[in-house]
Amino acid sequence: MSQRKPRKETDTNMKQTIRASAVTNQNMGQTSSKKKYERSLDDGESPETKRARKVLKSDEEQQPDAEYDVKFWGPYLSDRQWGTVREDTEVNGNSCWNAVGHDTARETVYRCGEDGLMGVSDYEGRLCSCLALWNGKDAFLKERLFGLAGPEGNHGEDVKELYYYLDNTPDHTYMRSLYRYPMEEFPYVSLRNQNVARERTDTEFEIMDTGVFDKNCYWDIYTEYGKDTTGSLVCCYTLHNRSDDSASISIIPQFWYRNTWCGRSPNDALRPTLSQTSPFVLEAVYSLGTFEVRLGVDDAERPPEIVFTENEDKLTSKEGTYYKDAFHQYVVNGTKDAVRREGPTSKCAAVYQLTVPPGGHKKVCWGLYPKENYNTSNLWDVSKGVQDVILQRSLTANEFYQSIFPATWDREWSVVARQACAGLLWHKQYYGYNVAEWLDNVRRKDRQNAGCCGALKKKRNTSTIRNNQWTHFNAHDIMSVPDKWEFPWFAPWDTAFQMIPFMRLDSDFAKDQLLLLLSDRFLHPSGQMPGCEYEFGEMNPPIHAWSVLNVYRHDGSTDKEFLTKAFQRLSLNYQWMLKEKRVWNQYIFYGGFLGLDNISAINRSAATPADTEIEQADATGWMAFYALTMMEMALELGYTDSAITHLLDFVKVFHALNLEIGCGGLWHTEDNFYYDVLSKKGHRSAIQLRSLVGLVPMVACTVIGQFTKMSDQPFYTQLEQLCKEHSSHI
């Protein structure tokens, strides 16, 4: 049997999380409401709730132990894979927006990931599923969120849809979302044209401005996922007709594999298969296991039509006649021979036709189960069984959030906090980016553009291609990203900030993410931490150590192994910054963009003229903050000598920072503010712009308590001496 468990550090059990959270609340002086809530569930339960508990308990007792981790399935499908660096092989300016755009995404096979509407995948991003819709009027299926590419929006890229992530749990045993779909033709053209025509000083043209929702002619489509046994996943789509008239819609659950077999890499995987084994049962066979997909038929006018195609396009398949966009051709254009009627293939769909009365709703359900663990002798009705599981898991989710939220919160506060947690948990995605393979694809594209004699029309200078110095980088992980549409990639300081709320939900995942960015697959051999995929060489503010220390403390300050691993790897990054980002051997630093937009009058990432340096107040402040945090970590680990070293670094940095600009520092006495400085051959000019640049140095502060271990005494002796010598800083 294939290995199916992800890394150990991501293996979190929901019940353990509930118990740990309850203990944490009690330790913080809060009374857990878990027991009280359990009593309220038992009192006056509806017959449906009692039946759900009974059915789920009976099913769990019948299932053998499985090898699948509880997080095997999750919301790991991105909202947008198009328009990313990973899918760009032109590598020319902003070509990533043109390499694969929204209009070509339905027919172009991705290289590094997948996307879809309210979708899910396994933890390797291989077997995927998402919702597709057709209102009978659009020119193509709605199977991914629409938004403007960077050059199209008057304020850059921007998603133009109404969708809401409503609920989720750390192990994704229950997930719920809402998508609002117009019954009229979706206003793709007006959204694009109106925004392209607007200036940066204008407001953005949003979907609510188009009028498609004015008469309540829309669908509210709730997607709910639940897990009843290890390795299983069930789904229920509930479609609400919000209009005053009866309306029809095509709802199309899709299942497919990320393409790993079409000659893109010498490490191509064996071809996986999807096939139909009985009227409403699909079988998925691939490297991570064999699964059955059982389709519900209760609310449909007629049984769903099962259709097949390949997740390939004309560039990736030399012999194929069935392509990625086949379902668009079949459902929208009526092209009957665009699809196959049977498998095995790499992509399939169930086409449901629903007519819903005004103000009414209907449901479509499916369940996915490991074939070797599913007890086929006790099959229940699919739709009924799925809804029972989802009801029970929603109750478990209620129990979990009751255990971690303060008992003093009213319902409104709890709802806001819970949806915020849902947004955080939904924005996990499979992130795949092997830079070495990606560069090979760029070179392969160059060869395809060769002249008739086989010579390149114009040989590309590969040293100018983004990320060419990061060939060690190889990501194939579930990562927390800032936003799966607006920002579907990671950035180190975004991750560091995100792990602060994440540690209250899933401390194991938070630790795993922080260590992942420090691993050999991410951290450059020089010690540099990668920035975002647009340019890994761009430095982010060094707050990773601060996040590590906060996660460690929140978890009880007991996981010394985690702190030690992080400290050792952070030391490499710290030394890199100390060596590579100092200006002319002073303790003044630079860092370029540093993750913040529009905070300087100049482009701080651009190359400076000869003999000119930019001395950055924020980079210097961040370095002082970094030194203090590393000092605290060293003290926690008992590394006294290292703590003294970092304390001395802090003093040197802050001393240089607080010198007046005319004396080599970054402090403007008359303005009482820190400024960036342009320095050329001894002449120094302040960039007198009040912004966050001048506020960051104020972050570099901490409080050091009295020592409790004799081993710390040398540090405190040194601290007392420094207090006398540098009373303005300590």
XYZ file of C-alpha atoms in Angstrom:
730
model
C 0.000 0.000 0.000
C 1.283 3.435 -0.904
C 2.427 5.801 1.815
C -0.451 8.210 2.401
C 0.445 10.206 5.477
C 1.869 13.709 5.227
C 4.643 14.826 7.539
C 4.222 13.950 11.178
C 4.195 17.542 12.321
C 0.964 18.222 10.385
C -0.890 15.318 12.006
C -3.378 16.970 14.362
C -6.411 15.274 15.848
C -9.518 17.400 16.276
C -10.405 15.971 19.667
C -6.884 16.549 20.946
C -7.110 20.130 19.711
C -10.386 20.651 21.573
C -8.982 19.275 24.822
C -5.743 21.264 24.510
C -7.637 24.465 23.753
C -9.901 23.965 26.763
C -6.877 23.520 29.014
C -5.290 26.640 27.531
C -8.402 28.692 28.251
C -8.494 27.482 31.848
C -4.831 28.329 32.293
C -5.544 31.832 31.023
C -8.158 32.326 33.708
C -11.089 31.694 31.345
C -13.796 29.144 32.002
C -14.248 26.754 29.123
C -17.816 26.468 27.883
C -17.254 23.044 26.328
C -19.170 21.034 28.967
C -22.001 23.542 29.050
C -22.289 23.397 25.269
C -22.295 19.586 25.287
C -25.258 19.635 27.671
C -27.129 22.056 25.431
C -26.621 19.707 22.464
C -28.128 16.790 24.348
C -31.134 18.789 25.564
C -33.891 19.019 22.986
C -31.951 17.543 20.062
C -33.901 17.331 16.842
C -34.624 13.879 15.378
C -32.260 14.700 12.474
C -29.420 15.455 14.896
C -29.985 12.243 16.868
C -30.112 10.257 13.641
C -26.866 11.864 12.434
C -25.091 10.963 15.676
C -26.366 7.377 15.504
C -25.508 6.824 11.845
C -22.043 8.365 12.141
C -21.196 6.409 15.291
C -22.393 3.151 13.716
C -20.370 3.766 10.577
C -17.185 4.663 12.478
C -17.438 1.487 14.551
C -17.581 -0.603 11.387
C -14.537 0.928 9.722
C -11.099 -0.661 10.121
C -8.112 1.485 11.040
C -6.901 3.357 7.978
C -3.530 4.788 7.043
C -4.820 8.121 5.767
C -4.041 11.214 7.803
C -7.053 13.268 8.862
C -5.664 16.150 6.783
C -5.326 14.040 3.638
C -8.148 16.075 2.066
C -8.438 19.809 2.512
C -9.156 23.155 0.823
C -5.817 22.854 -0.933
C -7.058 23.825 -4.395
C -6.066 27.370 -5.283
C -8.625 29.981 -6.329
C -6.225 31.161 -9.055
C -3.354 29.313 -10.699
C -3.383 31.410 -13.857
C -1.333 34.601 -13.898
C 1.376 33.208 -11.630
C 5.127 33.033 -12.145
C 4.964 29.246 -11.881
C 2.880 29.022 -15.056
C 4.954 31.562 -17.016
C 7.586 30.340 -19.473
C 7.906 33.586 -21.415
C 9.584 35.372 -18.471
C 9.390 38.785 -20.039
C 8.312 41.658 -17.811
C 4.714 41.066 -16.714
C 4.355 38.085 -19.049
C 2.990 35.936 -16.233
C -0.367 37.682 -16.732
C -0.337 36.765 -20.414
C 1.158 33.269 -20.311
C -2.099 31.851 -18.936
C -4.998 34.238 -18.392
C -8.528 33.730 -17.126
C -9.879 33.345 -20.668
C -7.366 30.636 -21.588
C -7.255 28.837 -18.218
C -10.183 26.570 -19.131
C -8.242 25.089 -22.058
C -4.613 25.302 -20.894
C -3.041 22.594 -18.745
C -1.204 23.975 -15.738
C 2.340 22.938 -14.915
C 2.595 23.435 -11.156
C -0.869 23.383 -9.615
C -4.618 23.559 -10.200
C -7.491 25.892 -9.369
C -11.264 25.733 -9.110
C -14.423 27.092 -7.540
C -14.768 26.158 -3.849
C -12.496 23.208 -4.521
C -10.522 20.620 -2.594
C -7.632 18.260 -3.247
C -5.426 15.744 -1.515
C -2.344 17.012 0.296
C -0.150 16.536 -2.799
C -2.540 18.449 -5.030
C -3.021 15.410 -7.282
C -6.677 14.363 -7.146
C -8.817 17.511 -7.249
C -12.494 18.380 -7.197
C -14.413 21.603 -7.675
C -17.840 22.968 -8.514
C -18.761 24.091 -12.028
C -21.965 25.970 -12.897
C -23.871 27.176 -15.941
C -26.816 29.557 -15.818
C -27.747 28.867 -19.437
C -26.539 32.283 -20.615
C -22.765 32.523 -20.059
C -20.350 31.810 -22.895
C -18.493 29.248 -20.789
C -18.823 27.312 -17.558
C -18.242 29.039 -14.256
C -15.539 26.837 -12.753
C -13.128 29.419 -11.318
C -13.380 32.898 -9.834
C -13.089 35.768 -12.294
C -10.859 38.760 -11.728
C -8.721 41.295 -13.516
C -5.091 40.691 -14.373
C -2.567 43.200 -13.039
C -2.474 45.365 -16.195
C -6.299 45.356 -16.483
C -7.244 46.780 -13.107
C -6.897 50.473 -12.425
C -5.492 49.401 -9.042
C -3.833 46.182 -10.205
C -5.178 42.642 -10.058
C -8.549 42.299 -8.374
C -11.096 39.499 -7.996
C -14.591 40.537 -9.148
C -16.918 38.021 -7.523
C -19.111 37.623 -4.446
C -17.977 34.636 -2.378
C -17.564 33.975 1.321
C -15.600 31.451 3.370
C -17.988 30.782 6.248
C -16.585 27.927 8.317
C -13.662 25.553 8.630
C -11.874 23.489 11.269
C -8.118 22.933 11.682
C -8.339 19.365 10.351
C -10.912 20.364 7.693
C -13.418 17.862 9.025
C -16.067 20.498 8.314
C -15.885 23.286 5.717
C -18.561 25.656 4.452
C -18.586 28.437 1.864
C -21.013 30.553 -0.148
C -20.837 31.587 -3.801
C -23.316 34.055 -5.319
C -23.955 33.408 -9.019
C -26.045 35.741 -11.249
C -28.905 34.263 -13.252
C -28.225 36.842 -15.947
C -25.108 36.594 -18.088
C -22.056 37.162 -15.947
C -20.685 40.678 -16.712
C -17.169 39.643 -17.736
C -16.924 42.209 -20.535
C -18.197 45.243 -18.638
C -16.051 44.492 -15.595
C -12.942 44.325 -17.739
C -13.708 47.266 -20.032
C -14.845 49.638 -17.287
C -11.761 49.033 -15.146
C -9.296 49.240 -18.026
C -10.730 52.635 -18.922
C -10.399 54.047 -15.398
C -7.473 55.983 -13.992
C -5.624 55.182 -10.780
C -7.367 58.102 -9.102
C -10.791 56.618 -9.927
C -12.678 54.139 -7.791
C -12.815 50.527 -8.931
C -15.772 49.191 -10.907
C -17.154 46.254 -8.905
C -19.619 43.513 -9.761
C -22.301 45.207 -7.626
C -21.981 48.236 -9.920
C -23.044 46.159 -12.949
C -26.613 45.705 -11.705
C -26.732 41.897 -12.124
C -27.928 41.476 -8.519
C -30.377 44.397 -8.427
C -33.559 42.339 -8.936
C -32.466 39.451 -6.713
C -32.028 37.270 -9.781
C -29.199 35.159 -8.453
C -28.282 31.838 -6.880
C -26.821 31.430 -3.417
C -24.789 28.235 -3.580
C -23.536 26.820 -0.300
C -20.768 24.242 -0.457
C -20.227 22.034 2.587
C -17.579 19.360 3.099
C -17.303 16.822 5.903
C -15.301 13.739 6.834
C -16.916 10.665 8.343
C -14.025 8.190 8.304
C -10.305 8.559 7.867
C -9.541 9.108 4.190
C -13.115 9.974 3.242
C -14.665 13.239 2.117
C -18.338 14.059 1.550
C -19.814 17.135 -0.109
C -23.213 18.786 -0.321
C -24.097 21.703 -2.622
C -27.265 23.575 -1.600
C -28.638 25.863 -4.315
C -31.051 28.626 -3.244
C -33.137 30.411 -5.861
C -33.350 34.003 -4.555
C -35.552 35.242 -7.414
C -39.332 35.506 -7.722
C -39.484 33.013 -10.589
C -38.670 29.382 -11.118
C -35.138 28.981 -12.522
C -32.946 26.261 -13.996
C -29.228 25.669 -13.599
C -26.597 23.105 -14.530
C -24.446 22.059 -11.583
C -21.386 20.008 -12.460
C -19.111 18.472 -9.801
C -15.752 17.801 -11.454
C -12.988 15.362 -10.498
C -9.589 15.367 -12.137
C -5.855 14.821 -11.673
C -3.159 17.444 -11.822
C -1.211 16.667 -14.965
C 2.113 15.056 -13.980
C 2.480 12.713 -16.950
C 2.850 14.781 -20.129
C 6.601 14.885 -20.648
C 7.278 18.026 -18.661
C 9.859 16.429 -16.404
C 12.078 13.316 -16.265
C 10.275 12.568 -12.996
C 6.814 12.260 -14.583
C 4.399 10.129 -12.580
C 2.517 7.134 -13.942
C -0.801 8.029 -15.496
C -3.689 7.957 -12.955
C -7.211 6.921 -13.950
C -10.854 7.811 -13.361
C -13.516 5.376 -14.522
C -17.138 4.430 -13.933
C -17.797 1.117 -12.175
C -21.610 1.304 -11.805
C -24.359 3.808 -12.724
C -23.492 6.420 -10.081
C -20.102 5.248 -8.846
C -16.685 6.431 -10.054
C -13.335 4.859 -9.238
C -10.141 6.881 -8.865
C -6.854 4.950 -8.979
C -3.561 6.767 -8.497
C -0.329 6.770 -6.517
C -1.945 7.771 -3.207
C -4.666 5.136 -3.220
C -7.896 3.855 -4.744
C -11.113 5.738 -4.005
C -14.785 5.501 -4.904
C -16.912 8.552 -5.643
C -20.633 7.918 -5.016
C -23.043 10.401 -6.546
C -26.414 11.370 -5.046
C -29.454 11.750 -7.299
C -32.312 12.839 -4.991
C -33.077 16.430 -6.084
C -32.215 16.165 -9.774
C -34.915 16.058 -12.455
C -33.080 13.071 -13.886
C -29.942 11.127 -12.937
C -26.670 12.936 -13.574
C -24.936 12.397 -16.885
C -21.378 11.120 -16.405
C -18.882 12.440 -18.961
C -15.130 12.012 -19.335
C -12.173 13.789 -20.897
C -8.448 14.269 -20.322
C -6.675 16.995 -18.354
C -4.565 17.734 -21.410
C -4.377 20.347 -24.130
C -3.161 20.392 -27.704
C 0.358 21.315 -26.594
C 0.708 18.524 -24.043
C -1.056 15.750 -25.963
C 0.180 14.780 -29.431
C -2.344 11.995 -29.976
C -5.346 13.028 -27.890
C -8.721 14.210 -29.090
C -10.264 14.906 -25.671
C -9.063 18.018 -23.922
C -9.370 19.994 -20.699
C -12.145 22.273 -22.024
C -14.376 19.381 -23.175
C -17.090 20.031 -20.584
C -17.417 23.640 -21.762
C -17.769 22.423 -25.337
C -20.332 19.802 -24.365
C -22.562 21.690 -21.889
C -22.415 25.209 -23.339
C -21.874 24.583 -27.064
C -23.615 21.217 -27.313
C -20.638 19.523 -28.961
C -21.500 15.887 -28.330
C -18.232 14.349 -29.504
C -16.121 16.630 -27.253
C -16.489 14.152 -24.367
C -16.095 10.444 -23.810
C -18.890 8.360 -22.320
C -16.599 6.084 -20.352
C -13.163 5.953 -18.791
C -10.490 5.444 -17.936
C -9.409 9.074 -18.309
C -7.853 11.762 -16.120
C -10.916 14.014 -15.758
C -14.644 13.398 -15.329
C -17.807 15.222 -14.332
C -21.395 14.580 -13.294
C -23.799 16.919 -15.114
C -26.942 17.645 -13.056
C -29.904 19.676 -14.337
C -31.965 21.364 -11.611
C -35.103 23.493 -11.703
C -35.764 25.288 -8.425
C -39.014 27.091 -7.533
C -38.905 30.767 -6.428
C -37.459 31.058 -2.935
C -36.783 27.321 -2.885
C -33.647 25.236 -2.720
C -32.295 21.871 -3.856
C -29.243 19.796 -2.966
C -26.622 17.793 -4.843
C -24.373 15.474 -2.831
C -21.441 13.158 -3.360
C -19.137 11.101 -1.170
C -15.542 10.000 -1.752
C -14.249 6.965 0.173
C -11.080 4.828 0.253
C -12.122 1.699 -1.613
C -10.249 -0.711 0.654
C -11.861 0.722 3.806
C -15.433 1.271 2.651
C -17.977 -1.300 3.818
C -20.052 -1.775 0.671
C -22.419 -4.228 2.410
C -23.826 -1.359 4.511
C -24.231 1.352 1.882
C -26.689 4.048 2.819
C -28.487 6.373 0.491
C -25.750 8.747 -0.650
C -27.553 12.074 -0.172
C -29.043 11.125 3.197
C -25.724 9.754 4.448
C -23.762 12.802 3.282
C -26.146 15.218 4.977
C -25.985 13.211 8.220
C -22.185 13.417 8.206
C -22.174 17.130 7.454
C -24.671 17.839 10.231
C -22.588 15.915 12.742
C -19.349 17.574 11.686
C -20.942 21.004 11.908
C -21.846 20.182 15.521
C -18.256 19.094 16.163
C -17.094 22.411 14.680
C -19.442 24.262 17.046
C -17.940 22.335 19.938
C -14.410 23.175 18.872
C -15.006 26.919 18.578
C -16.958 26.995 21.829
C -13.865 25.535 23.475
C -11.434 28.187 22.217
C -13.561 31.345 22.306
C -14.006 33.190 25.629
C -17.295 32.368 27.337
C -17.957 36.117 27.748
C -18.292 36.681 23.985
C -21.797 37.202 22.647
C -23.015 35.528 19.481
C -22.055 38.410 17.178
C -18.440 38.434 18.363
C -18.236 34.665 18.011
C -19.632 34.734 14.470
C -17.125 37.384 13.370
C -14.197 35.548 14.956
C -15.295 32.191 13.574
C -15.560 33.483 10.030
C -12.132 35.099 10.393
C -10.762 31.699 11.416
C -12.554 30.141 8.448
C -10.859 32.573 6.085
C -7.478 31.696 7.529
C -8.075 27.947 7.263
C -9.584 28.054 3.765
C -6.478 29.861 2.490
C -4.273 26.818 2.605
C -3.245 25.622 -0.818
C -0.944 23.155 -2.485
C 2.087 25.147 -3.596
C 4.333 23.474 -6.144
C 7.360 25.235 -7.599
C 10.566 23.446 -8.582
C 12.772 26.258 -9.881
C 15.241 23.953 -11.641
C 12.417 22.246 -13.566
C 10.764 25.596 -14.225
C 13.976 26.944 -15.777
C 14.180 23.795 -17.905
C 10.661 24.570 -19.150
C 11.766 28.101 -20.035
C 14.693 26.710 -22.036
C 12.391 24.134 -23.662
C 10.095 26.953 -24.729
C 13.120 28.714 -26.227
C 13.945 25.605 -28.245
C 10.353 25.436 -29.493
C 10.787 29.006 -30.725
C 13.927 28.036 -32.660
C 14.334 28.950 -36.303
C 14.005 26.518 -39.193
C 17.667 25.570 -38.920
C 17.301 24.703 -35.276
C 19.137 27.820 -34.088
C 17.453 30.102 -31.584
C 16.131 33.295 -33.093
C 17.597 35.150 -30.168
C 19.443 33.325 -27.465
C 18.050 34.199 -24.061
C 20.445 35.409 -21.386
C 19.401 32.998 -18.632
C 21.252 35.028 -16.005
C 18.540 37.682 -16.282
C 15.635 35.270 -15.726
C 13.960 35.718 -12.379
C 14.954 33.252 -9.647
C 17.850 31.816 -11.681
C 20.004 31.865 -8.507
C 17.448 29.717 -6.645
C 17.757 26.395 -8.446
C 17.790 24.571 -5.092
C 14.236 25.783 -4.381
C 11.773 22.917 -4.559
C 8.344 23.405 -2.985
C 5.659 20.721 -3.015
C 3.808 21.562 0.152
C 0.536 22.691 1.690
C 1.144 26.318 2.560
C -0.825 29.100 4.189
C -1.035 31.927 1.653
C -2.309 35.498 2.125
C -5.185 34.977 -0.336
C -5.783 32.118 -2.791
C -6.883 34.545 -5.521
C -5.259 37.908 -4.829
C -1.957 36.476 -3.555
C -1.814 32.710 -4.319
C 1.792 32.261 -3.229
C 3.725 32.679 -0.020
C 5.825 35.542 1.295
C 7.921 34.938 4.445
C 6.696 37.850 6.492
C 3.061 37.211 5.529
C 3.527 33.637 6.733
C 5.164 34.844 9.952
C 2.211 37.113 10.716
C -0.357 34.472 9.751
C 1.132 31.932 12.132
C 0.286 34.151 15.127
C -3.492 33.561 14.844
C -2.843 30.096 13.416
C -1.086 29.006 16.593
C -4.393 29.322 18.463
C -6.048 26.962 15.986
C -3.311 24.488 15.104
C 0.085 24.991 16.735
C 1.570 21.952 14.955
C 0.747 23.441 11.564
C 2.164 26.823 12.629
C 5.450 25.218 13.667
C 5.585 23.178 10.482
C 5.132 26.262 8.289
C 7.828 28.228 10.098
C 10.328 25.381 9.873
C 9.442 24.756 6.213
C 10.638 28.238 5.213
C 13.907 27.524 7.010
C 14.437 24.119 5.383
C 17.098 23.328 2.793
C 14.430 23.287 0.079
C 13.594 26.949 0.758
C 16.519 28.695 2.509
C 19.280 29.678 0.086
C 22.734 28.118 0.735
C 23.908 31.640 1.529
C 21.333 31.853 4.309
C 18.890 34.169 2.521
C 15.193 33.475 2.985
C 13.173 33.514 -0.265
C 10.848 36.412 -0.947
C 7.703 35.872 -3.040
C 7.909 34.035 -6.352
C 8.077 37.233 -8.422
C 11.659 37.584 -7.176
C 12.963 35.291 -4.485
C 15.954 37.592 -4.092
C 13.767 40.422 -2.786
C 14.170 40.632 0.984
C 11.185 40.583 3.353
C 11.246 42.176 6.824
C 13.045 39.691 9.119
C 10.211 38.899 11.529
C 10.470 35.117 11.255
C 12.322 34.797 14.568
C 9.653 36.871 16.311
C 6.933 34.550 14.974
C 8.895 31.445 16.029
C 9.323 32.803 19.546
C 5.627 33.692 19.881
C 4.473 30.273 18.669
C 6.906 28.607 21.074
C 5.640 30.652 24.018
C 1.989 30.165 23.158
C 2.535 26.412 23.148
C 3.763 26.501 26.746
C 7.484 27.200 26.168
C 8.158 23.464 26.284
C 9.010 22.499 22.695
C 12.764 23.065 22.910
C 13.347 20.864 19.857
C 11.292 23.208 17.679
C 12.997 26.306 19.089
C 16.465 24.799 18.691
C 15.889 23.817 15.044
C 14.517 27.232 14.238
C 17.324 29.068 16.037
C 20.031 27.127 14.224
C 18.540 27.862 10.812
C 17.719 31.473 11.678
C 21.344 31.991 12.649
C 22.304 31.331 9.025
C 19.814 33.941 7.851
C 20.910 36.402 10.534
C 24.563 36.135 9.526
C 23.633 36.560 5.868
C 21.805 39.804 6.624
C 24.592 41.041 8.887
C 27.131 40.414 6.140
C 25.262 41.203 2.922
C 22.925 44.051 3.864
C 25.269 46.409 5.692
C 26.199 49.680 4.030
C 29.963 50.230 3.729
C 30.748 48.134 6.819
C 28.657 50.375 9.057
C 25.782 49.127 11.190
C 23.352 50.822 8.833
C 21.375 48.484 6.570
C 19.443 48.396 3.330
C 16.935 45.883 1.985
C 15.139 47.327 -1.014
C 11.371 46.877 -1.253
C 11.057 45.184 2.162
C 7.488 44.092 1.575
C 5.828 47.522 1.795
C 4.194 49.373 -1.112
C 4.304 53.112 -1.638
C 6.301 54.133 1.416
C 9.146 55.907 -0.343
C 9.535 58.567 -3.018
C 11.923 56.284 -4.940
C 12.018 52.636 -5.995
C 14.291 51.238 -3.321
C 14.701 47.918 -5.152
C 16.104 49.519 -8.288
C 19.837 49.627 -8.891
C 21.424 52.801 -7.537
C 23.930 54.907 -9.523
C 27.620 54.160 -9.185
C 29.132 55.022 -5.785
C 25.661 55.657 -4.363
C 24.044 53.756 -1.535
C 20.616 53.991 0.011
C 20.643 53.694 3.795
C 17.238 52.534 4.975
C 15.742 53.436 8.323
C 13.285 50.532 8.218
C 15.923 47.944 7.227
C 18.136 49.158 10.068
C 15.244 49.096 12.519
C 14.307 45.583 11.437
C 17.888 44.446 11.981
C 17.854 45.830 15.516
C 14.561 44.017 16.129
C 16.026 40.804 14.689
C 19.035 41.032 17.013
C 16.816 41.464 20.070
C 14.599 38.517 19.138
C 17.591 36.244 18.534
C 18.942 37.352 21.921
C 15.679 36.300 23.593
C 15.728 32.930 21.835
C 19.327 32.343 22.863
C 18.485 33.092 26.479
C 15.555 30.683 26.353
C 17.861 27.947 25.054
C 20.650 28.706 27.508
C 23.063 29.944 24.822
C 24.594 32.709 26.959
C 27.492 33.591 24.643
C 25.152 33.853 21.675
C 22.761 36.039 23.673
C 25.615 38.428 24.524
C 26.669 38.566 20.854
C 23.177 39.500 19.705
C 22.822 42.065 22.488
C 26.056 43.726 21.372
C 24.819 43.717 17.762
C 21.647 45.478 18.871
C 23.628 48.176 20.670
C 25.835 48.776 17.608
C 22.870 48.981 15.246
C 20.838 51.318 17.435
C 23.831 53.534 18.128
C 24.373 53.975 14.381
C 20.659 54.480 13.765
C 20.361 57.271 16.364
C 23.237 59.355 15.108
C 22.184 62.525 13.356
C 22.078 62.330 9.576
C 24.993 64.758 9.296
C 27.047 62.468 11.549
C 26.385 59.233 9.647
C 23.073 58.179 11.222
C 19.418 58.268 10.172
C 17.916 60.571 12.827
C 16.701 64.029 11.807
C 16.889 66.204 14.921
C 14.699 69.049 13.694
C 11.915 66.747 12.434
C 12.292 64.233 15.282
C 11.995 61.413 12.757
C 14.018 58.684 11.067
C 14.578 59.003 7.316
C 16.162 57.018 4.522
C 19.395 58.605 3.303
C 21.063 58.665 -0.106
C 24.824 58.579 0.368
C 27.451 59.263 -2.292
C 31.137 59.786 -1.551
C 30.504 61.209 1.870
C 27.625 63.454 0.837
C 24.396 62.396 2.551
C 20.871 63.562 1.623
C 17.795 62.626 3.626
C 14.628 61.546 1.826
C 12.344 63.643 4.012
C 9.114 61.697 3.608
C 7.162 60.827 6.729
C 6.061 57.208 6.313
C 6.306 53.821 7.987
C 9.997 53.870 7.117
C 10.610 56.175 10.034
C 8.352 54.293 12.460
C 9.830 50.794 12.096
C 12.844 51.543 14.375
C 10.379 51.977 17.250
C 9.527 48.260 16.933
C 13.001 47.277 18.135
C 12.355 47.025 21.862
C 11.832 44.338 24.495
C 11.772 43.837 28.262
C 14.357 41.595 29.897
C 13.473 40.115 33.275
C 15.821 39.121 36.104
C 17.901 36.019 35.532
C 16.866 32.829 37.309
C 19.679 30.509 36.221
C 23.315 30.884 37.253
C 24.294 30.092 33.679
C 22.698 33.393 32.626
C 24.807 35.480 35.012
C 27.491 36.423 32.437
C 24.776 37.842 30.190
C 23.316 40.028 32.961
C 26.780 41.189 33.984
C 27.367 42.312 30.390
C 23.898 43.890 30.333
C 24.620 45.987 33.423
C 27.839 47.254 31.857
C 26.052 48.176 28.634
C 23.348 49.983 30.614
C 26.003 52.279 31.992
C 27.690 52.861 28.640
C 24.544 53.186 26.499
C 21.847 54.488 28.776
C 20.001 56.064 25.843
C 19.427 52.640 24.260
C 19.120 50.265 27.235
